[in-house]
Short mmCIF file of C-alpha atoms and ligand atoms in Angstrom, two decimals:
data_model
loop_
_atom_site.label_atom_id
_atom_site.label_comp_id
_atom_site.label_asym_id
_atom_site.label_seq_id
_atom_site.Cartn_x
_atom_site.Cartn_y
_atom_site.Cartn_z
CA MET A 1 100.31 138.37 88.41
CA THR A 2 100.39 139.54 84.84
CA GLU A 3 96.92 139.11 83.22
CA ARG A 4 97.92 137.05 79.62
CA LEU A 5 95.34 137.56 77.31
CA LEU A 6 94.12 135.01 74.59
CA ASP A 7 93.37 136.22 71.21
CA LEU A 8 90.35 133.95 70.54
CA PRO A 9 87.68 134.33 67.81
CA GLY A 10 85.24 135.67 70.50
CA GLY A 11 87.39 138.29 71.65
CA GLU A 12 90.77 138.95 73.38
CA ARG A 13 90.31 137.00 77.29
CA PRO A 14 92.32 136.07 80.11
CA LEU A 15 94.21 133.18 81.00
CA ASN A 16 91.93 131.49 83.89
CA SER A 17 95.53 130.94 85.31
CA THR A 18 95.99 134.54 85.68
CA ARG A 19 92.28 135.30 87.00
CA PRO A 20 91.72 136.28 90.55
CA GLU A 21 91.04 133.52 93.24
CA ALA A 22 87.38 134.17 93.17
CA GLU A 23 86.68 133.75 89.54
CA ARG A 24 89.12 130.81 89.58
CA ALA A 25 86.70 129.30 92.57
CA GLU A 26 83.45 129.61 90.39
CA LEU A 27 85.88 127.79 87.45
CA VAL A 28 86.22 125.00 90.01
CA ARG A 29 82.77 125.12 90.68
CA TRP A 30 81.21 124.88 87.26
CA MET A 31 84.22 121.90 86.52
CA PHE A 32 82.88 120.07 89.27
CA ASP A 33 79.08 120.46 87.80
CA ARG A 34 80.90 119.33 84.37
CA LEU A 35 82.43 116.03 85.82
CA ARG A 36 79.20 114.96 88.26
CA ALA A 37 77.41 115.41 84.96
CA GLU A 38 79.71 113.20 82.73
CA TYR A 39 80.82 110.67 85.78
CA GLY A 40 78.07 111.19 88.38
CA GLU A 41 77.81 111.45 91.93
CA LYS A 42 80.18 110.06 94.47
CA ALA A 43 79.30 109.09 97.63
CA ILE A 44 82.45 109.00 100.45
CA TYR A 45 83.64 106.05 101.51
CA ALA A 46 87.00 104.27 102.96
CA ARG A 47 88.05 101.82 100.31
CA ARG A 48 90.76 100.28 102.40
CA GLU A 49 91.50 100.89 106.47
CA PRO A 50 93.77 103.84 107.03
CA MET A 51 96.99 101.46 107.70
CA HIS A 52 96.23 99.90 104.47
CA GLU A 53 95.58 103.08 102.72
CA LEU A 54 98.78 105.07 104.15
CA ILE A 55 101.10 102.14 103.43
CA SER A 56 99.24 101.18 99.98
CA THR A 57 99.92 104.98 98.71
CA ILE A 58 103.45 104.40 99.88
CA LEU A 59 103.78 101.45 97.54
CA SER A 60 101.39 103.28 94.52
CA GLN A 61 104.20 105.81 93.39
CA ARG A 62 105.12 105.57 90.06
CA THR A 63 102.94 102.14 90.34
CA THR A 64 100.21 100.46 88.36
CA HIS A 65 97.21 100.04 90.85
CA ALA A 66 97.50 96.34 89.80
CA ASP A 67 101.46 95.98 91.02
CA GLU A 68 100.63 98.17 94.31
CA GLU A 69 98.26 95.82 95.40
CA ALA A 70 100.41 92.56 94.30
CA ALA A 71 103.26 94.30 96.25
CA TYR A 72 100.76 95.44 99.75
CA GLN A 73 99.46 91.56 99.28
CA GLU A 74 102.99 90.05 99.59
CA LEU A 75 104.08 92.73 101.92
CA LEU A 76 101.79 90.89 104.33
CA THR A 77 103.22 87.69 103.78
CA LEU A 78 106.09 88.51 106.25
CA GLY A 79 103.49 89.04 108.98
CA ASP A 80 101.42 91.50 111.07
CA TRP A 81 103.24 95.38 111.06
CA ASP A 82 105.45 94.61 113.95
CA ALA A 83 106.88 91.92 111.97
CA ILE A 84 107.30 94.04 109.00
CA THR A 85 109.26 96.27 111.08
CA ARG A 86 111.77 93.97 112.43
CA ALA A 87 112.11 92.12 108.96
CA PRO A 88 115.59 92.66 107.49
CA THR A 89 115.06 95.73 104.81
CA GLU A 90 116.06 92.91 102.20
CA ALA A 91 113.16 90.89 102.79
CA VAL A 92 110.64 93.84 102.60
CA ALA A 93 112.32 95.06 99.44
CA HIS A 94 111.53 92.14 97.56
CA ALA A 95 108.25 91.23 98.75
CA ILE A 96 107.43 94.98 97.91
CA ARG A 97 109.17 94.68 94.36
CA ARG A 98 106.51 94.27 91.96
CA SER A 99 106.29 98.41 93.17
CA ASN A 100 108.78 100.70 91.37
CA TYR A 101 111.73 101.36 93.51
CA PRO A 102 111.51 98.48 96.18
CA GLU A 103 115.02 99.34 97.65
CA SER A 104 113.88 103.11 98.67
CA LYS A 105 110.13 102.14 99.89
CA ALA A 106 111.23 99.59 102.00
CA PRO A 107 113.03 101.43 104.70
CA ARG A 108 110.46 103.90 104.44
CA ILE A 109 107.89 101.64 105.10
CA GLN A 110 109.28 100.17 107.92
CA ALA A 111 110.68 103.78 109.33
CA THR A 112 107.18 104.88 109.10
CA LEU A 113 105.95 101.45 111.44
CA ARG A 114 108.39 102.24 113.73
CA ALA A 115 107.44 106.02 114.13
CA ILE A 116 103.93 104.70 114.63
CA ARG A 117 104.42 102.34 116.98
CA GLU A 118 106.71 104.84 118.88
CA GLN A 119 104.24 107.25 119.00
CA ARG A 120 101.12 105.50 119.30
CA GLY A 121 101.71 102.40 120.85
CA GLY A 122 100.24 100.58 118.06
CA TYR A 123 98.69 100.73 114.38
CA ASP A 124 95.28 102.46 115.35
CA LEU A 125 95.27 105.69 113.49
CA ASP A 126 91.40 106.51 114.85
CA PHE A 127 92.93 109.44 116.96
CA LEU A 128 93.13 111.07 113.48
CA ALA A 129 89.28 111.82 113.21
CA GLU A 130 88.88 113.57 116.73
CA ILE A 131 92.28 116.15 116.35
CA PRO A 132 91.96 119.28 114.31
CA VAL A 133 92.66 119.03 110.83
CA GLN A 134 96.21 120.89 110.53
CA GLU A 135 97.38 118.66 113.62
CA ALA A 136 96.49 115.78 111.81
CA MET A 137 98.27 116.36 108.67
CA LYS A 138 101.22 117.81 110.45
CA TRP A 139 101.31 114.29 112.18
CA LEU A 140 100.78 112.51 109.34
CA THR A 141 103.36 114.05 107.06
CA ASP A 142 105.85 114.21 110.04
CA LEU A 143 106.30 110.07 109.33
CA PRO A 144 109.42 109.38 107.62
CA GLY A 145 107.40 108.11 104.27
CA VAL A 146 104.55 110.24 104.46
CA GLY A 147 103.96 113.24 102.06
CA LEU A 148 100.67 115.38 101.53
CA LYS A 149 99.36 113.57 98.75
CA THR A 150 99.50 110.31 101.27
CA ALA A 151 98.41 112.13 104.08
CA SER A 152 95.23 114.11 102.58
CA LEU A 153 94.31 110.50 101.30
CA VAL A 154 94.29 108.94 104.72
CA LEU A 155 92.71 111.88 106.33
CA LEU A 156 89.89 112.27 102.99
CA PHE A 157 88.92 108.88 102.27
CA ASN A 158 89.26 106.84 105.56
CA PHE A 159 88.35 109.96 107.78
CA ALA A 160 86.33 112.46 106.17
CA ARG A 161 88.49 115.39 107.48
CA PRO A 162 88.14 118.38 104.68
CA VAL A 163 91.45 118.21 102.76
CA PHE A 164 91.80 117.67 98.98
CA PRO A 165 94.54 115.38 97.61
CA VAL A 166 96.57 116.64 94.54
CA ASP A 167 97.70 113.31 92.31
CA THR A 168 99.44 113.17 88.96
CA HIS A 169 95.87 113.40 87.75
CA VAL A 170 94.16 115.56 89.41
CA HIS A 171 97.55 118.13 89.25
CA ARG A 172 97.24 117.81 85.52
CA VAL A 173 93.79 118.65 84.60
CA ASN A 174 93.66 121.94 86.72
CA THR A 175 97.20 123.12 85.23
CA ARG A 176 95.44 122.49 81.54
CA VAL A 177 92.15 124.51 82.45
CA GLY A 178 94.39 126.71 84.54
CA THR A 179 92.73 126.56 87.90
CA ILE A 180 96.04 127.26 89.35
CA PRO A 181 98.62 128.21 87.24
CA ARG A 182 101.69 126.04 86.46
CA MET A 183 103.33 124.74 90.11
CA GLY A 184 104.58 121.35 91.65
CA GLU A 185 101.64 118.80 93.18
CA GLN A 186 103.02 119.73 96.35
CA ALA A 187 102.03 123.24 96.28
CA ALA A 188 99.28 122.41 93.96
CA HIS A 189 97.31 120.65 97.63
CA ARG A 190 97.40 124.01 98.97
CA ALA A 191 96.65 126.45 95.83
CA LEU A 192 93.62 124.17 94.98
CA LEU A 193 92.25 123.90 98.77
CA LYS A 194 91.57 127.69 98.89
CA LEU A 195 89.43 127.71 95.82
CA LEU A 196 87.15 124.93 97.24
CA PRO A 197 84.63 124.57 99.70
CA PRO A 198 85.52 122.85 102.92
CA ASP A 199 83.19 120.18 102.75
CA PRO A 200 84.22 116.63 102.88
CA PRO A 201 81.83 114.95 100.26
CA TYR A 202 82.49 117.82 97.65
CA LEU A 203 86.08 117.57 97.95
CA TYR A 204 85.62 113.39 97.70
CA GLU A 205 83.33 113.35 94.64
CA PHE A 206 85.61 116.43 92.95
CA HIS A 207 89.20 114.16 93.36
CA VAL A 208 87.64 111.15 92.20
CA ASN A 209 85.64 112.63 89.18
CA LEU A 210 89.32 114.55 88.39
CA LEU A 211 91.01 111.06 88.67
CA ARG A 212 88.70 109.45 86.30
CA HIS A 213 88.76 112.57 83.84
CA GLY A 214 92.63 112.57 83.85
CA GLN A 215 92.82 108.39 83.28
CA ARG A 216 90.52 108.80 80.41
CA VAL A 217 90.80 111.85 78.82
CA CYS A 218 92.56 114.62 79.54
CA ILE A 219 95.30 112.21 79.89
CA TRP A 220 99.21 112.79 80.04
CA THR A 221 100.09 112.86 76.36
CA ARG A 222 97.67 113.18 73.65
CA PRO A 223 94.53 114.68 75.63
CA LYS A 224 91.34 113.77 74.37
CA CYS A 225 89.82 117.24 73.49
CA PRO A 226 87.14 116.83 71.45
CA ALA A 227 85.60 114.34 73.74
CA CYS A 228 86.19 116.70 77.01
CA VAL A 229 83.44 118.37 78.88
CA LEU A 230 85.90 121.20 80.60
CA ARG A 231 86.80 122.12 76.69
CA GLU A 232 85.00 125.54 76.25
CA ARG A 233 86.64 126.94 79.59
CA CYS A 234 90.24 125.26 79.52
CA ASP A 235 93.05 127.14 78.40
CA ALA A 236 95.71 124.84 77.09
CA HIS A 237 92.45 123.69 74.38
CA ALA A 238 92.23 127.66 73.69
CA ILE A 239 95.93 127.98 73.21
CA TYR A 240 96.54 124.75 71.28
CA GLY A 241 93.22 123.68 69.99
CA ASN A 242 93.26 119.97 69.47
CA ASN A 243 97.05 119.68 69.77
CA VAL A 244 97.64 120.26 73.33
CA PRO A 245 101.03 119.13 74.24
CA SER A 246 102.57 116.12 76.25
CA PHE A 247 102.17 117.45 79.70
CA GLY A 248 105.64 118.16 81.58
CA ASP A 249 107.45 115.15 82.80
CA LYS A 250 106.19 111.64 83.53
CA PRO A 251 103.94 111.33 86.34
CA GLY A 252 106.08 111.96 89.43
CA LYS A 253 105.73 110.59 93.10
CA GLY A 254 103.35 112.21 95.34
S1 SF4 B 1 89.99 120.36 76.71
FE1 SF4 B 1 92.00 118.87 76.52
S2 SF4 B 1 93.30 119.74 77.63
FE2 SF4 B 1 91.34 120.55 78.43
S3 SF4 B 1 90.99 119.56 80.26
FE3 SF4 B 1 89.73 118.65 77.95
S4 SF4 B 1 90.96 116.96 77.70
FE4 SF4 B 1 92.61 118.45 79.00
#
């Protein structure tokens, strides 16, 4: 990779995103410590049971947390998972209308439920704690409505498996700081995991603290760089100062 140099007051330095993997891994460890000092330590815990996490994450795509939760609760009024699978797709779409794109999410949710039922004879996902992590990831991402982010959230949050969910906030902060070159969220899952220890509590805390930082400080448009604890080693701040531009397109689905 070509090293791009920044002409800074203290002399030239290469952009983080062009540095070797070992140096970017050290940068990640520094970020982890800075974010822990700012937002605190986090103990890993499952915020929801696995099926709730799985279906809610599908509903959360391009949707606020409040609307995702409202859609999930109304979905449950249709009955259990079998009843939701059998319900007319229009009824499912109506139930989840607070979530964006209900017409495309409703058939995906039904197809996901159908596939789980066919393969497992029910909706118990606890086997994902026992099989090799790559196998667990493949099983989840082979489901019709489940992408890398959703699968990673379920595996890390519910089963403490060593994977790293990359949502829009995790992606934006890391791209701006330069731990990874500019790439899509899907590719960022693999690129970031290579820089991180295979340690679920560490991965969980880093994910949650990055999420918080992306929501409060390194926001999509007009990031609050003067208040940022990552500023001194951030590529975007080194290039643009306190006028870092909006980040690409609006947050996408994961
Ligand atoms: S310095 Fe600015 S662009 Fe860089 S991580 Fe902090 S808020 Fe984001």
